[in-house]
Amino acid sequence: SRKTPGELLTIGERVGLDGDALATASRLVAKVDSAAVQDGYDLYLHGFIVADDGRWVVVQQGMNGDARQARRYHWLSEGLT
């Protein structure tokens, strides 16, 4: 959702995590999936789940209306540099 970066900033302030870094990760993942990975699939779901220790997972889903198919992608913060 378009509200996700703002929500991540608020959550970061509330629990002491780097909300700016979370919001940046959210935007970058959405950009990669919409521009590079989706290949004709328009994103309509973007969920960002963050743990108490700052690890996160993003779940995104896109739809190809012509093919009437959906794709789902999961991104994990672990192992990213």
Short mmCIF file of N, CA and C in Angstrom, two decimals:
data_model
loop_
_atom_site.label_atom_id
_atom_site.label_comp_id
_atom_site.label_asym_id
_atom_site.label_seq_id
_atom_site.Cartn_x
_atom_site.Cartn_y
_atom_site.Cartn_z
N SER A 1 0.83 -1.19 0.00
CA SER A 1 0.00 0.00 0.00
C SER A 1 0.88 1.24 0.00
N ARG A 2 0.33 2.31 -0.47
CA ARG A 2 1.07 3.58 -0.51
C ARG A 2 1.30 4.15 0.88
N LYS A 3 0.55 3.69 1.84
CA LYS A 3 0.69 4.18 3.22
C LYS A 3 1.81 3.47 3.98
N THR A 4 2.32 2.37 3.44
CA THR A 4 3.29 1.55 4.16
C THR A 4 4.52 2.33 4.64
N PRO A 5 5.18 3.14 3.80
CA PRO A 5 6.37 3.86 4.30
C PRO A 5 6.06 4.75 5.51
N GLY A 6 4.98 5.48 5.48
CA GLY A 6 4.60 6.31 6.62
C GLY A 6 4.29 5.50 7.86
N GLU A 7 3.63 4.38 7.66
CA GLU A 7 3.32 3.50 8.79
C GLU A 7 4.60 2.92 9.39
N LEU A 8 5.58 2.61 8.55
CA LEU A 8 6.85 2.07 9.05
C LEU A 8 7.63 3.12 9.83
N LEU A 9 7.56 4.38 9.40
CA LEU A 9 8.20 5.46 10.16
C LEU A 9 7.57 5.58 11.55
N THR A 10 6.25 5.52 11.60
CA THR A 10 5.54 5.60 12.88
C THR A 10 5.89 4.43 13.78
N ILE A 11 5.89 3.24 13.24
CA ILE A 11 6.23 2.05 14.03
C ILE A 11 7.66 2.13 14.53
N GLY A 12 8.57 2.58 13.66
CA GLY A 12 9.96 2.72 14.06
C GLY A 12 10.12 3.65 15.25
N GLU A 13 9.43 4.79 15.21
CA GLU A 13 9.48 5.73 16.33
C GLU A 13 8.91 5.11 17.59
N ARG A 14 7.84 4.38 17.45
CA ARG A 14 7.14 3.81 18.60
C ARG A 14 7.96 2.73 19.31
N VAL A 15 8.66 1.90 18.54
CA VAL A 15 9.35 0.75 19.15
C VAL A 15 10.87 0.85 19.12
N GLY A 16 11.40 1.95 18.59
CA GLY A 16 12.84 2.15 18.62
C GLY A 16 13.61 1.49 17.49
N LEU A 17 12.96 1.27 16.35
CA LEU A 17 13.64 0.74 15.17
C LEU A 17 13.90 1.88 14.19
N ASP A 18 14.76 1.65 13.22
CA ASP A 18 15.07 2.65 12.20
C ASP A 18 13.97 2.65 11.15
N GLY A 19 12.96 3.48 11.36
CA GLY A 19 11.83 3.54 10.46
C GLY A 19 12.20 3.99 9.06
N ASP A 20 13.21 4.87 8.95
CA ASP A 20 13.67 5.30 7.63
C ASP A 20 14.22 4.13 6.83
N ALA A 21 15.01 3.29 7.48
CA ALA A 21 15.58 2.12 6.79
C ALA A 21 14.48 1.14 6.39
N LEU A 22 13.49 0.96 7.25
CA LEU A 22 12.38 0.06 6.92
C LEU A 22 11.59 0.61 5.74
N ALA A 23 11.31 1.92 5.74
CA ALA A 23 10.56 2.53 4.64
C ALA A 23 11.35 2.45 3.33
N THR A 24 12.66 2.65 3.41
CA THR A 24 13.50 2.53 2.21
C THR A 24 13.46 1.12 1.66
N ALA A 25 13.57 0.14 2.54
CA ALA A 25 13.49 -1.27 2.11
C ALA A 25 12.15 -1.55 1.44
N SER A 26 11.09 -1.04 2.03
CA SER A 26 9.75 -1.24 1.47
C SER A 26 9.66 -0.68 0.06
N ARG A 27 10.14 0.55 -0.13
CA ARG A 27 10.08 1.18 -1.45
C ARG A 27 10.95 0.44 -2.47
N LEU A 28 12.16 0.04 -2.05
CA LEU A 28 13.07 -0.64 -2.98
C LEU A 28 12.52 -1.99 -3.43
N VAL A 29 11.97 -2.74 -2.49
CA VAL A 29 11.40 -4.05 -2.84
C VAL A 29 10.24 -3.87 -3.81
N ALA A 30 9.38 -2.89 -3.55
CA ALA A 30 8.25 -2.64 -4.45
C ALA A 30 8.75 -2.23 -5.83
N LYS A 31 9.79 -1.42 -5.88
CA LYS A 31 10.34 -0.97 -7.15
C LYS A 31 10.93 -2.14 -7.94
N VAL A 32 11.69 -2.99 -7.27
CA VAL A 32 12.29 -4.14 -7.96
C VAL A 32 11.20 -5.05 -8.51
N ASP A 33 10.20 -5.36 -7.70
CA ASP A 33 9.15 -6.27 -8.17
C ASP A 33 8.33 -5.65 -9.29
N SER A 34 8.01 -4.38 -9.21
CA SER A 34 7.17 -3.78 -10.24
C SER A 34 7.94 -3.52 -11.53
N ALA A 35 9.23 -3.19 -11.43
CA ALA A 35 10.00 -2.84 -12.62
C ALA A 35 10.78 -4.01 -13.23
N ALA A 36 11.25 -4.91 -12.40
CA ALA A 36 12.15 -5.95 -12.90
C ALA A 36 11.57 -7.35 -12.86
N VAL A 37 10.95 -7.70 -11.77
CA VAL A 37 10.57 -9.10 -11.56
C VAL A 37 9.18 -9.42 -12.07
N GLN A 38 8.23 -8.54 -11.90
CA GLN A 38 6.83 -8.86 -12.16
C GLN A 38 6.54 -9.20 -13.62
N ASP A 39 7.23 -8.55 -14.56
CA ASP A 39 7.10 -8.88 -15.97
C ASP A 39 5.64 -8.93 -16.43
N GLY A 40 4.98 -7.78 -16.34
CA GLY A 40 3.59 -7.70 -16.78
C GLY A 40 2.57 -7.91 -15.69
N TYR A 41 3.02 -8.11 -14.48
CA TYR A 41 2.12 -8.31 -13.35
C TYR A 41 2.06 -7.02 -12.54
N ASP A 42 0.88 -6.43 -12.44
CA ASP A 42 0.71 -5.19 -11.69
C ASP A 42 0.53 -5.50 -10.21
N LEU A 43 1.38 -4.89 -9.38
CA LEU A 43 1.28 -5.13 -7.94
C LEU A 43 -0.02 -4.57 -7.38
N TYR A 44 -0.68 -5.35 -6.57
CA TYR A 44 -1.87 -4.87 -5.88
C TYR A 44 -1.85 -5.20 -4.39
N LEU A 45 -0.83 -5.91 -3.94
CA LEU A 45 -0.70 -6.23 -2.51
C LEU A 45 0.75 -6.02 -2.11
N HIS A 46 0.96 -5.29 -1.04
CA HIS A 46 2.31 -5.07 -0.50
C HIS A 46 2.17 -5.09 1.01
N GLY A 47 2.63 -6.17 1.60
CA GLY A 47 2.59 -6.29 3.06
C GLY A 47 4.00 -6.32 3.62
N PHE A 48 4.23 -5.56 4.68
CA PHE A 48 5.54 -5.47 5.31
C PHE A 48 5.37 -5.89 6.75
N ILE A 49 6.05 -6.97 7.14
CA ILE A 49 5.95 -7.50 8.50
C ILE A 49 7.31 -7.34 9.14
N VAL A 50 7.35 -6.72 10.32
CA VAL A 50 8.62 -6.48 11.00
C VAL A 50 8.58 -7.10 12.39
N ALA A 51 9.68 -7.77 12.76
CA ALA A 51 9.80 -8.40 14.08
C ALA A 51 10.39 -7.41 15.08
N ASP A 52 10.29 -7.76 16.34
CA ASP A 52 10.82 -6.91 17.41
C ASP A 52 12.30 -6.61 17.25
N ASP A 53 13.05 -7.53 16.66
CA ASP A 53 14.50 -7.34 16.51
C ASP A 53 14.88 -6.63 15.20
N GLY A 54 13.88 -6.18 14.43
CA GLY A 54 14.14 -5.43 13.21
C GLY A 54 14.18 -6.25 11.94
N ARG A 55 14.19 -7.58 12.06
CA ARG A 55 14.11 -8.40 10.84
C ARG A 55 12.74 -8.19 10.21
N TRP A 56 12.68 -8.34 8.89
CA TRP A 56 11.41 -8.10 8.22
C TRP A 56 11.20 -9.06 7.06
N VAL A 57 9.96 -9.13 6.62
CA VAL A 57 9.59 -9.88 5.43
C VAL A 57 8.57 -9.02 4.67
N VAL A 58 8.70 -9.03 3.35
CA VAL A 58 7.73 -8.35 2.49
C VAL A 58 7.03 -9.42 1.66
N VAL A 59 5.71 -9.32 1.60
CA VAL A 59 4.91 -10.20 0.75
C VAL A 59 4.20 -9.29 -0.26
N GLN A 60 4.44 -9.56 -1.53
CA GLN A 60 3.81 -8.77 -2.58
C GLN A 60 3.11 -9.71 -3.56
N GLN A 61 2.03 -9.20 -4.13
CA GLN A 61 1.31 -9.99 -5.12
C GLN A 61 0.97 -9.10 -6.30
N GLY A 62 1.10 -9.65 -7.48
CA GLY A 62 0.77 -8.94 -8.70
C GLY A 62 -0.18 -9.75 -9.56
N MET A 63 -0.94 -9.05 -10.39
CA MET A 63 -1.92 -9.69 -11.25
C MET A 63 -1.63 -9.37 -12.71
N ASN A 64 -1.69 -10.39 -13.54
CA ASN A 64 -1.64 -10.22 -14.99
C ASN A 64 -3.06 -10.42 -15.47
N GLY A 65 -3.72 -9.30 -15.77
CA GLY A 65 -5.13 -9.36 -16.16
C GLY A 65 -5.38 -10.12 -17.44
N ASP A 66 -4.46 -10.01 -18.39
CA ASP A 66 -4.64 -10.72 -19.67
C ASP A 66 -4.58 -12.23 -19.47
N ALA A 67 -3.62 -12.67 -18.67
CA ALA A 67 -3.46 -14.11 -18.42
C ALA A 67 -4.36 -14.60 -17.28
N ARG A 68 -4.95 -13.66 -16.55
CA ARG A 68 -5.79 -13.98 -15.38
C ARG A 68 -5.01 -14.85 -14.39
N GLN A 69 -3.76 -14.42 -14.13
CA GLN A 69 -2.89 -15.13 -13.20
C GLN A 69 -2.31 -14.14 -12.20
N ALA A 70 -2.05 -14.64 -11.00
CA ALA A 70 -1.40 -13.85 -9.97
C ALA A 70 -0.06 -14.48 -9.63
N ARG A 71 0.87 -13.64 -9.20
CA ARG A 71 2.17 -14.10 -8.71
C ARG A 71 2.40 -13.49 -7.34
N ARG A 72 3.05 -14.25 -6.49
CA ARG A 72 3.37 -13.75 -5.15
C ARG A 72 4.87 -13.89 -4.93
N TYR A 73 5.44 -12.84 -4.35
CA TYR A 73 6.87 -12.83 -4.05
C TYR A 73 7.08 -12.51 -2.58
N HIS A 74 8.08 -13.15 -2.00
CA HIS A 74 8.43 -12.94 -0.60
C HIS A 74 9.88 -12.49 -0.53
N TRP A 75 10.13 -11.45 0.21
CA TRP A 75 11.48 -10.93 0.43
C TRP A 75 11.78 -10.99 1.92
N LEU A 76 12.96 -11.51 2.26
CA LEU A 76 13.39 -11.59 3.66
C LEU A 76 14.59 -10.68 3.86
N SER A 77 14.64 -10.02 5.02
CA SER A 77 15.78 -9.15 5.31
C SER A 77 17.04 -9.94 5.60
N GLU A 78 16.90 -11.15 6.06
CA GLU A 78 18.07 -11.96 6.40
C GLU A 78 18.89 -12.26 5.16
N GLY A 79 20.18 -11.99 5.24
CA GLY A 79 21.07 -12.28 4.13
C GLY A 79 21.21 -11.16 3.12
N LEU A 80 20.43 -10.09 3.26
CA LEU A 80 20.57 -8.95 2.35
C LEU A 80 21.70 -8.05 2.82
N THR A 81 22.43 -7.50 1.88
CA THR A 81 23.50 -6.56 2.26
C THR A 81 23.38 -5.28 1.47
#
